[in-house]
Short mmCIF file of C-alpha atoms and ligand atoms in Angstrom, two decimals:
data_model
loop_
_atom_site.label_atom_id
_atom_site.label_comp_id
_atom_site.label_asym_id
_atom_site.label_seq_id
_atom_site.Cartn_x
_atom_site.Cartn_y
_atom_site.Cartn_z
CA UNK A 258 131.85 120.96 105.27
CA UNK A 259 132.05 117.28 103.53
CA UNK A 260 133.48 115.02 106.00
CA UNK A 261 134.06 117.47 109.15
CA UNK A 262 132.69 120.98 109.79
CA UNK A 263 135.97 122.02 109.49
CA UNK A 264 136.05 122.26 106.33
CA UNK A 265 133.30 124.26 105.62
CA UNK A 266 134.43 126.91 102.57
CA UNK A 267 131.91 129.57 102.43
CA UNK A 268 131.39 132.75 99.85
CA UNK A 269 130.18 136.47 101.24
CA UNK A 270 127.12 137.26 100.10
CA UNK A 271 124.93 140.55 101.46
CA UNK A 272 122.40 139.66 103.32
CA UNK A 273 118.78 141.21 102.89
CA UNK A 274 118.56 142.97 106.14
CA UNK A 275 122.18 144.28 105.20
CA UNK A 276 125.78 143.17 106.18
CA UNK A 277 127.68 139.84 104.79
CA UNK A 278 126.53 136.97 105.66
CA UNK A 279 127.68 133.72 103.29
CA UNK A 280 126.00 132.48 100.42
CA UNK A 281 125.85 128.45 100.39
CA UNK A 282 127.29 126.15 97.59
CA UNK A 283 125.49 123.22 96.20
CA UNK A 284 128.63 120.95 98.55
CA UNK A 285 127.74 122.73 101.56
CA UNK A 286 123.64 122.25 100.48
CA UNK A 287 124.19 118.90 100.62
CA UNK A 288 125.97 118.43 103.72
CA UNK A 289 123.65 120.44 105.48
CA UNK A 290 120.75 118.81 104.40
CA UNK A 291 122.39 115.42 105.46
CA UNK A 292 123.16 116.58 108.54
CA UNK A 293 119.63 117.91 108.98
CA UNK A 294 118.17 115.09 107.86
CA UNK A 295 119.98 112.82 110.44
CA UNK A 296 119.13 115.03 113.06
CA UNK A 297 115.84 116.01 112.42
CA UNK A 298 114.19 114.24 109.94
CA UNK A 299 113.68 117.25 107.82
CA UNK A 300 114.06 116.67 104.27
CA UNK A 301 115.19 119.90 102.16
CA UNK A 302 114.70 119.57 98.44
CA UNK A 303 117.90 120.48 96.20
CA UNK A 304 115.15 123.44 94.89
CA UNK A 305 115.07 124.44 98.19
CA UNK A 306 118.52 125.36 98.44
CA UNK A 307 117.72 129.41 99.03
CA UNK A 308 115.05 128.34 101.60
CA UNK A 309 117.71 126.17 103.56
CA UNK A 310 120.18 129.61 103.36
CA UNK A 311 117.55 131.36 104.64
CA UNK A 312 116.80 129.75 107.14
CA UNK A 313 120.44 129.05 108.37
CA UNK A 314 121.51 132.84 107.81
CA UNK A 315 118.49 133.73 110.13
CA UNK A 316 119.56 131.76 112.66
CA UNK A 317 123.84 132.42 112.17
CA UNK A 318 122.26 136.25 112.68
CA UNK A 319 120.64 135.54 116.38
CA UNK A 320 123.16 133.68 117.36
CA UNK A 321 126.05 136.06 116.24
CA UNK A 322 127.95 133.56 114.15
CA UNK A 323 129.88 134.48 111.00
CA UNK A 324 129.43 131.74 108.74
CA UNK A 325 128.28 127.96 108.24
CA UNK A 326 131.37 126.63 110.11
CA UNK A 327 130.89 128.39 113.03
CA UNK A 328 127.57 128.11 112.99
CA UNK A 329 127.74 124.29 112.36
CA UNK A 330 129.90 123.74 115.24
CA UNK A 331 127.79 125.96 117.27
CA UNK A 332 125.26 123.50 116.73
CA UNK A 333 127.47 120.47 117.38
CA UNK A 334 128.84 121.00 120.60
CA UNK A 335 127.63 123.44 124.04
CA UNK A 336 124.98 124.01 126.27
CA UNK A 337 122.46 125.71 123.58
CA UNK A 338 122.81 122.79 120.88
CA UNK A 339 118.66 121.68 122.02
CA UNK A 340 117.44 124.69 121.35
CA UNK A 341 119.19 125.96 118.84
CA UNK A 342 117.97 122.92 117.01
CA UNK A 343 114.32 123.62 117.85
CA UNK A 344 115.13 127.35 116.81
CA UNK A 345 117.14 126.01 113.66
CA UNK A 346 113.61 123.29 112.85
CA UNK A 347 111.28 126.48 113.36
CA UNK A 348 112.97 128.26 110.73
CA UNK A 349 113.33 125.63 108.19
CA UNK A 350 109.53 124.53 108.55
CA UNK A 351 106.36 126.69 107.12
CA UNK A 352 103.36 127.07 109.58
CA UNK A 353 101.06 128.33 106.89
CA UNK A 354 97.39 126.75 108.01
CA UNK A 355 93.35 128.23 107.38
CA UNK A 356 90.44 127.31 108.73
CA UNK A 357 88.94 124.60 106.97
CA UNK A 358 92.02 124.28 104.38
CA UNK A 359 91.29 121.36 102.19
CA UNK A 360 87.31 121.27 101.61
CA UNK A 361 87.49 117.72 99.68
CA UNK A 362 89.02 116.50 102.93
CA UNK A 363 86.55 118.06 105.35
CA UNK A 364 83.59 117.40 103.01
CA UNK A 365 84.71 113.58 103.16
CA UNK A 366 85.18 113.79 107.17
CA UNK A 367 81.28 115.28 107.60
CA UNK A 368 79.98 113.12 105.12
CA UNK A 369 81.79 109.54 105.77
CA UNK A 370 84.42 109.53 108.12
CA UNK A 371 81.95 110.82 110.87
CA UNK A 372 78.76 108.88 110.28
CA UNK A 373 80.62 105.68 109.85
CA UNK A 374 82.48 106.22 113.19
CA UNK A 375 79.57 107.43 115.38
CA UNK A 376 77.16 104.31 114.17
CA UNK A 377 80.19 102.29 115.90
CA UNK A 378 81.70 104.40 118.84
CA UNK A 379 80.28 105.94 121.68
CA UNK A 380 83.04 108.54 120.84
CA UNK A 381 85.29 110.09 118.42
CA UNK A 382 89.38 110.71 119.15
CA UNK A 383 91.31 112.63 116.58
CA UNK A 384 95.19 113.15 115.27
CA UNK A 385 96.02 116.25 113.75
CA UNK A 386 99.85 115.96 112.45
CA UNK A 387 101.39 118.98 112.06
CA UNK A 388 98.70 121.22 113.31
CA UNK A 389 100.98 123.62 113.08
CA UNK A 390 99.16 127.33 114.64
CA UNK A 391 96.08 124.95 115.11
CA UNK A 392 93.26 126.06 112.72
CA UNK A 393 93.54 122.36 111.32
CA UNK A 394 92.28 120.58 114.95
CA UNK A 395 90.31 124.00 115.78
CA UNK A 396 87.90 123.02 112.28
CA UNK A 397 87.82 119.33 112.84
CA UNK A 398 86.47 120.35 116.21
CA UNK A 399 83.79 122.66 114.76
CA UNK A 400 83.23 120.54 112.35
CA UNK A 401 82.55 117.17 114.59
CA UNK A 402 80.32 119.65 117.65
CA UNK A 403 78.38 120.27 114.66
CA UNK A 404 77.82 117.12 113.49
CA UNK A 405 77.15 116.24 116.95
CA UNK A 406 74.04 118.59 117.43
CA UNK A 407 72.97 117.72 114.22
CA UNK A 408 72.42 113.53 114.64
CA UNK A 409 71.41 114.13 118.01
CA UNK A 410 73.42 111.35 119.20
CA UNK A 411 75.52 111.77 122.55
CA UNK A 412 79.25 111.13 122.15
CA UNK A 413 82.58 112.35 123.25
CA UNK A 414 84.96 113.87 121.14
CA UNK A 415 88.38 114.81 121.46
CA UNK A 416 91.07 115.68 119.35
CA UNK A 417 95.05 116.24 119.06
CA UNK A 418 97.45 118.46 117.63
CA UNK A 419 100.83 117.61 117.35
CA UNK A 420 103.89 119.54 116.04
CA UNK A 421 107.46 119.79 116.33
CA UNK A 422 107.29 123.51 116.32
CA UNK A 423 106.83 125.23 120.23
CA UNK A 424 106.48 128.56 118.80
CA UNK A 425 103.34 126.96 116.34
CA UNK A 426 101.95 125.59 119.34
CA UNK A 427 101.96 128.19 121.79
CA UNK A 428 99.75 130.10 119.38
CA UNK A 429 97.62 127.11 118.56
CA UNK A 430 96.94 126.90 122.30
CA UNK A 431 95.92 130.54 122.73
CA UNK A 432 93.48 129.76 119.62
CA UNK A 433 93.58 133.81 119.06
CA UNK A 434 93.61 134.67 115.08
CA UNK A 435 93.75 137.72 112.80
CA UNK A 436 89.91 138.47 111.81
CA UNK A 437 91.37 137.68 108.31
CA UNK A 438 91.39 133.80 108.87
CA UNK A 439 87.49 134.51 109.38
CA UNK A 440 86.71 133.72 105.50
CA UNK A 441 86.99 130.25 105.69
CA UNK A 442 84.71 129.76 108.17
CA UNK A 443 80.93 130.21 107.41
CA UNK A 444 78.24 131.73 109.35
CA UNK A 445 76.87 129.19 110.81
CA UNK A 446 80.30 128.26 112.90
CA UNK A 447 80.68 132.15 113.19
CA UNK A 448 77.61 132.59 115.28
CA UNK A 449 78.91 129.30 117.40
CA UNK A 450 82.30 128.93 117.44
CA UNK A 451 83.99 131.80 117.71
CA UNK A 452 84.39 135.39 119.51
CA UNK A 453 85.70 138.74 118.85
CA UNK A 454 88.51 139.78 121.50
CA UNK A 455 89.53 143.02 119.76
CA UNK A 456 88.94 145.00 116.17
CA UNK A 457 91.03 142.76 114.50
CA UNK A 458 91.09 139.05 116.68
CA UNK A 459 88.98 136.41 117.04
CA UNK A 460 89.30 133.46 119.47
CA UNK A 461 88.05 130.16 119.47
CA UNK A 462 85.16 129.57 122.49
CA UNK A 463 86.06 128.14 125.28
CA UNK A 464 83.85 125.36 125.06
CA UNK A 465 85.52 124.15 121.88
CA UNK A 466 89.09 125.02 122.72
CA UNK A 467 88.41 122.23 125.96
CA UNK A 468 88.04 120.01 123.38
CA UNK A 469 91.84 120.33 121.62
CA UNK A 470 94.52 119.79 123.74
CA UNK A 471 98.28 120.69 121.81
CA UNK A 472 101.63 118.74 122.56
CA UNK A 473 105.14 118.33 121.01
CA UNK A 474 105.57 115.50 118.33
CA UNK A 475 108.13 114.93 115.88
CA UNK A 476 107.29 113.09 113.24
CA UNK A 477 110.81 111.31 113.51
CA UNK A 478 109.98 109.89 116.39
CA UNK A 479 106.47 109.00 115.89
CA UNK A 480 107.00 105.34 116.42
CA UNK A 481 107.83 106.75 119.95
CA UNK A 482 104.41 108.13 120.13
CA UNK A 483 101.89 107.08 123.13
CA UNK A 484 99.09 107.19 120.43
CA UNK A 485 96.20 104.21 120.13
CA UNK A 486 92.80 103.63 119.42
CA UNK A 487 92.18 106.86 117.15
CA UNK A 488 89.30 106.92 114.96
CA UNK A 489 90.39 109.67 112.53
CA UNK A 490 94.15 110.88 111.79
CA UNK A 491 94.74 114.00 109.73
CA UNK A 492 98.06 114.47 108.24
CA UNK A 493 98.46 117.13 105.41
CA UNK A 494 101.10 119.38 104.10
CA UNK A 495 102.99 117.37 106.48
CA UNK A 496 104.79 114.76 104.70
CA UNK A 497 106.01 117.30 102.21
CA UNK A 498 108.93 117.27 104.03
CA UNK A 499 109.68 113.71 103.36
CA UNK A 500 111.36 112.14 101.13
CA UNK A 501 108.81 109.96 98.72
CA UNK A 502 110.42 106.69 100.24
CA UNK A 503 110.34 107.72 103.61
CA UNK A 504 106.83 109.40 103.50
CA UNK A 505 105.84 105.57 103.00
CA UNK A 506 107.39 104.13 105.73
CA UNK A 507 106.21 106.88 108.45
CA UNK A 508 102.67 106.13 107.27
CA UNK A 509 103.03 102.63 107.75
CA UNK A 510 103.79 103.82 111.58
CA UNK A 511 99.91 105.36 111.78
CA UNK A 512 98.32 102.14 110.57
CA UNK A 513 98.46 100.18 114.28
CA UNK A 514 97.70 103.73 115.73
CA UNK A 515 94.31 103.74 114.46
CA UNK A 516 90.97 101.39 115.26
CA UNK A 517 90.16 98.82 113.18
CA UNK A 518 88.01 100.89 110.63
CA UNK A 519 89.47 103.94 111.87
CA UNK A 520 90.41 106.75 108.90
CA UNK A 521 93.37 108.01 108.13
CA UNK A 522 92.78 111.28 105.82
CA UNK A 523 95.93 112.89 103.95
CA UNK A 524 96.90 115.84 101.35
CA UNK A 525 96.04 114.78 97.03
CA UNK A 526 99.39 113.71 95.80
CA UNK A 527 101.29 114.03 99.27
CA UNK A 528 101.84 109.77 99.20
CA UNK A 529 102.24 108.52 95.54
CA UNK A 530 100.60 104.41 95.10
CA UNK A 531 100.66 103.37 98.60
CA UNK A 532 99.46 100.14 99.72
CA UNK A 533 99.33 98.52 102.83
CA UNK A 534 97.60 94.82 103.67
CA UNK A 535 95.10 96.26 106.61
CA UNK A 536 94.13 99.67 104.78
CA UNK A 537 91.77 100.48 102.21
CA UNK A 538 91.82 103.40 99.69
CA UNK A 539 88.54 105.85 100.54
CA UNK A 540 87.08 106.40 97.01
CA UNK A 541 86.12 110.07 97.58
CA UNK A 542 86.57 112.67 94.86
CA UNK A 543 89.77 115.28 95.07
CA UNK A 544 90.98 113.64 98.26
CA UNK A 545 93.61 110.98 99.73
CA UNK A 546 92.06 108.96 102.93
CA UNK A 547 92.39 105.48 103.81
CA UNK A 548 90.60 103.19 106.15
CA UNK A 549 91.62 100.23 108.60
CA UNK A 550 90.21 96.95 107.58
CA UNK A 551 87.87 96.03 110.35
CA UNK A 552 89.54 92.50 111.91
C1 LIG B 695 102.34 123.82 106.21
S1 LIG B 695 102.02 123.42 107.89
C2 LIG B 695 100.53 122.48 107.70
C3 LIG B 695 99.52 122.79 108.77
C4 LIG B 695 98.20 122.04 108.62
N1 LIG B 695 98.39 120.61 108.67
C5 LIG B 695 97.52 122.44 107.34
O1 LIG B 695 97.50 121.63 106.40
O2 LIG B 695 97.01 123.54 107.25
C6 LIG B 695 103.22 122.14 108.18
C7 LIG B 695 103.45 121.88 109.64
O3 LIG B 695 104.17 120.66 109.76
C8 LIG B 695 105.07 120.80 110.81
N2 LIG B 695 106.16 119.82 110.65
C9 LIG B 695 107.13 119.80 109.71
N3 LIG B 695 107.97 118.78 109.94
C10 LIG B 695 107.52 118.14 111.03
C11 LIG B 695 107.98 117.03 111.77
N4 LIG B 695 109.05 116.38 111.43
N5 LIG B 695 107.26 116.65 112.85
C12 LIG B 695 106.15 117.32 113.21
N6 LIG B 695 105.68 118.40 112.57
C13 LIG B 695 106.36 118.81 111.49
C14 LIG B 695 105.58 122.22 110.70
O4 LIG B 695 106.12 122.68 111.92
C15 LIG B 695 104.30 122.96 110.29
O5 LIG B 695 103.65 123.52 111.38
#
């Protein structure tokens, strides 16, 4: 495919749910992951070459084509080229998530990010990027009720979970879950927070679930983004799809998003030396979180 679709070569490989499908070459890798890239924003890894396949051979399966080329011009031209793009995105992205994933991070939330903000604010609003099936925003929100009824201070809370996958967050809205995501979140928020719907499902109460509200966002476009005034943004396993370079600038996008002294809380190792003239690094063991300079 280098230069035009047309000239895609492709090899036969079998496919694991049986007949031939193509394998992909490392000149075909790269063109698709260009292409990708420029459409999406996704970044694909050279070492995830058999991930990209994958995911493209999925796809060429629903959609009845027999190779890349076909495929690739599929996607280029016709009525279905939207949402065979969101189809093609929801393939190449992972929605793995738990309840309470990252307990440096949280730990840091309940024991800076929320006292600082509620001795300032008469309430709290929250970013969660790539919330993905929405146990990230559905913790924060435990998490921050809580903290809520433990101060005793009245304040308002509300948080958001944005994703470029629809399929992520239709489930994230339903806030249903296997009774095996249960481990992660103790007793305490148990007894609370959540409510057995069947032998094996949980949901999240309604009286937390008011709280969340879900909505489309790709981080391509988040300089597009209606966002303002948000006191906490949480962004991990999220920029993993980056390039280093570009992980960089798309942070520098959240910085006039938040309040002055407003925290922005990311994965360990997911942005490498970042520095920015109105944030400050969190010192905070086992974590990555930065704060807005108070003007
Ligand atoms: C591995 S999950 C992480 C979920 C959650 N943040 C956590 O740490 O448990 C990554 C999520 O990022 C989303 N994602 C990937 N690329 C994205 C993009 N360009 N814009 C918005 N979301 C994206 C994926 O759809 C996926 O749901």
């Amino acid at each position: 495919m280098t230069g035009t679709a047309g000239q895609i070569n492709f090899r036969m490989g079998r496919h694991p749910k049986g007949g031939c499908l193509p394998d992909i070459d490392d000149g075909e890798f790269a063109d698709w992951a260009r292409l990708l890239e420029q459409k999406t924003g996704l970044f694909i890894a050279p070492e995830r070459k058999s991930f990209l396949a994958t995911g493209l051979r999925t796809r060429m399966r629903e959609t009845g084509c027999k190779n890349y080329r076909e495929y690739y011009l599929k996607l280029s031209r016709g009525a279905i080229q939207a949402r065979e793009w969101s189809l093609l995105v929801d393939c190449l992205t992972v929605h793995e998530s738990c309840f309470f994933r990252h307990s440096s991070s949280i730990n840091l939330v309940e024991e800076v990010v929320l006292p600082e903000t509620v001795d300032r604010n008469e309430g709290i609003s929250v970013w969660s990027i790539g919330c993905a099936t929405g146990e990230e925003p559905y913790s924060l929100a435990m998490l921050i009720d809580a903290y809520r009824l433990k101060c005793g201070k009245k304040f308002f809370f509300g948080i958001t979970g944005t994703d470029v996958s629809l399929p992520a967050l239709r489930h994230a809205r339903k806030g249903i879950y296997l009774n095996r995501r249960l481990s992660k979140i103790n007793a305490e928020f148990q007894a609370k927070y959540i409510r057995s719907v069947s032998d094996n499902r949980f949901e999240v109460v309604n009286t937390l679930r008011e709280r969340v509200c879900f909505a489309q966002l790709n981080l391509r476009d988040i300089e597009k983004s209606p966002f303002g005034g948000v006191d906490l943004i949480y962004c991990q396993n999220v920029l993993i799809y980056y390039h280093r370079e570009r992980r960089a600038s798309l942070v520098e996008c959240l910085v006039p998003i938040l309040r002055p002294g407003g925290f922005l809380v990311l994965g360990p190792g997911e942005l490498l030396n970042w520095q920015h003239p109105k944030m400050k690094k969190v010192p905070y063991a086992d974590t990555l979180a930065y704060r807005r300079i108070q003007e």
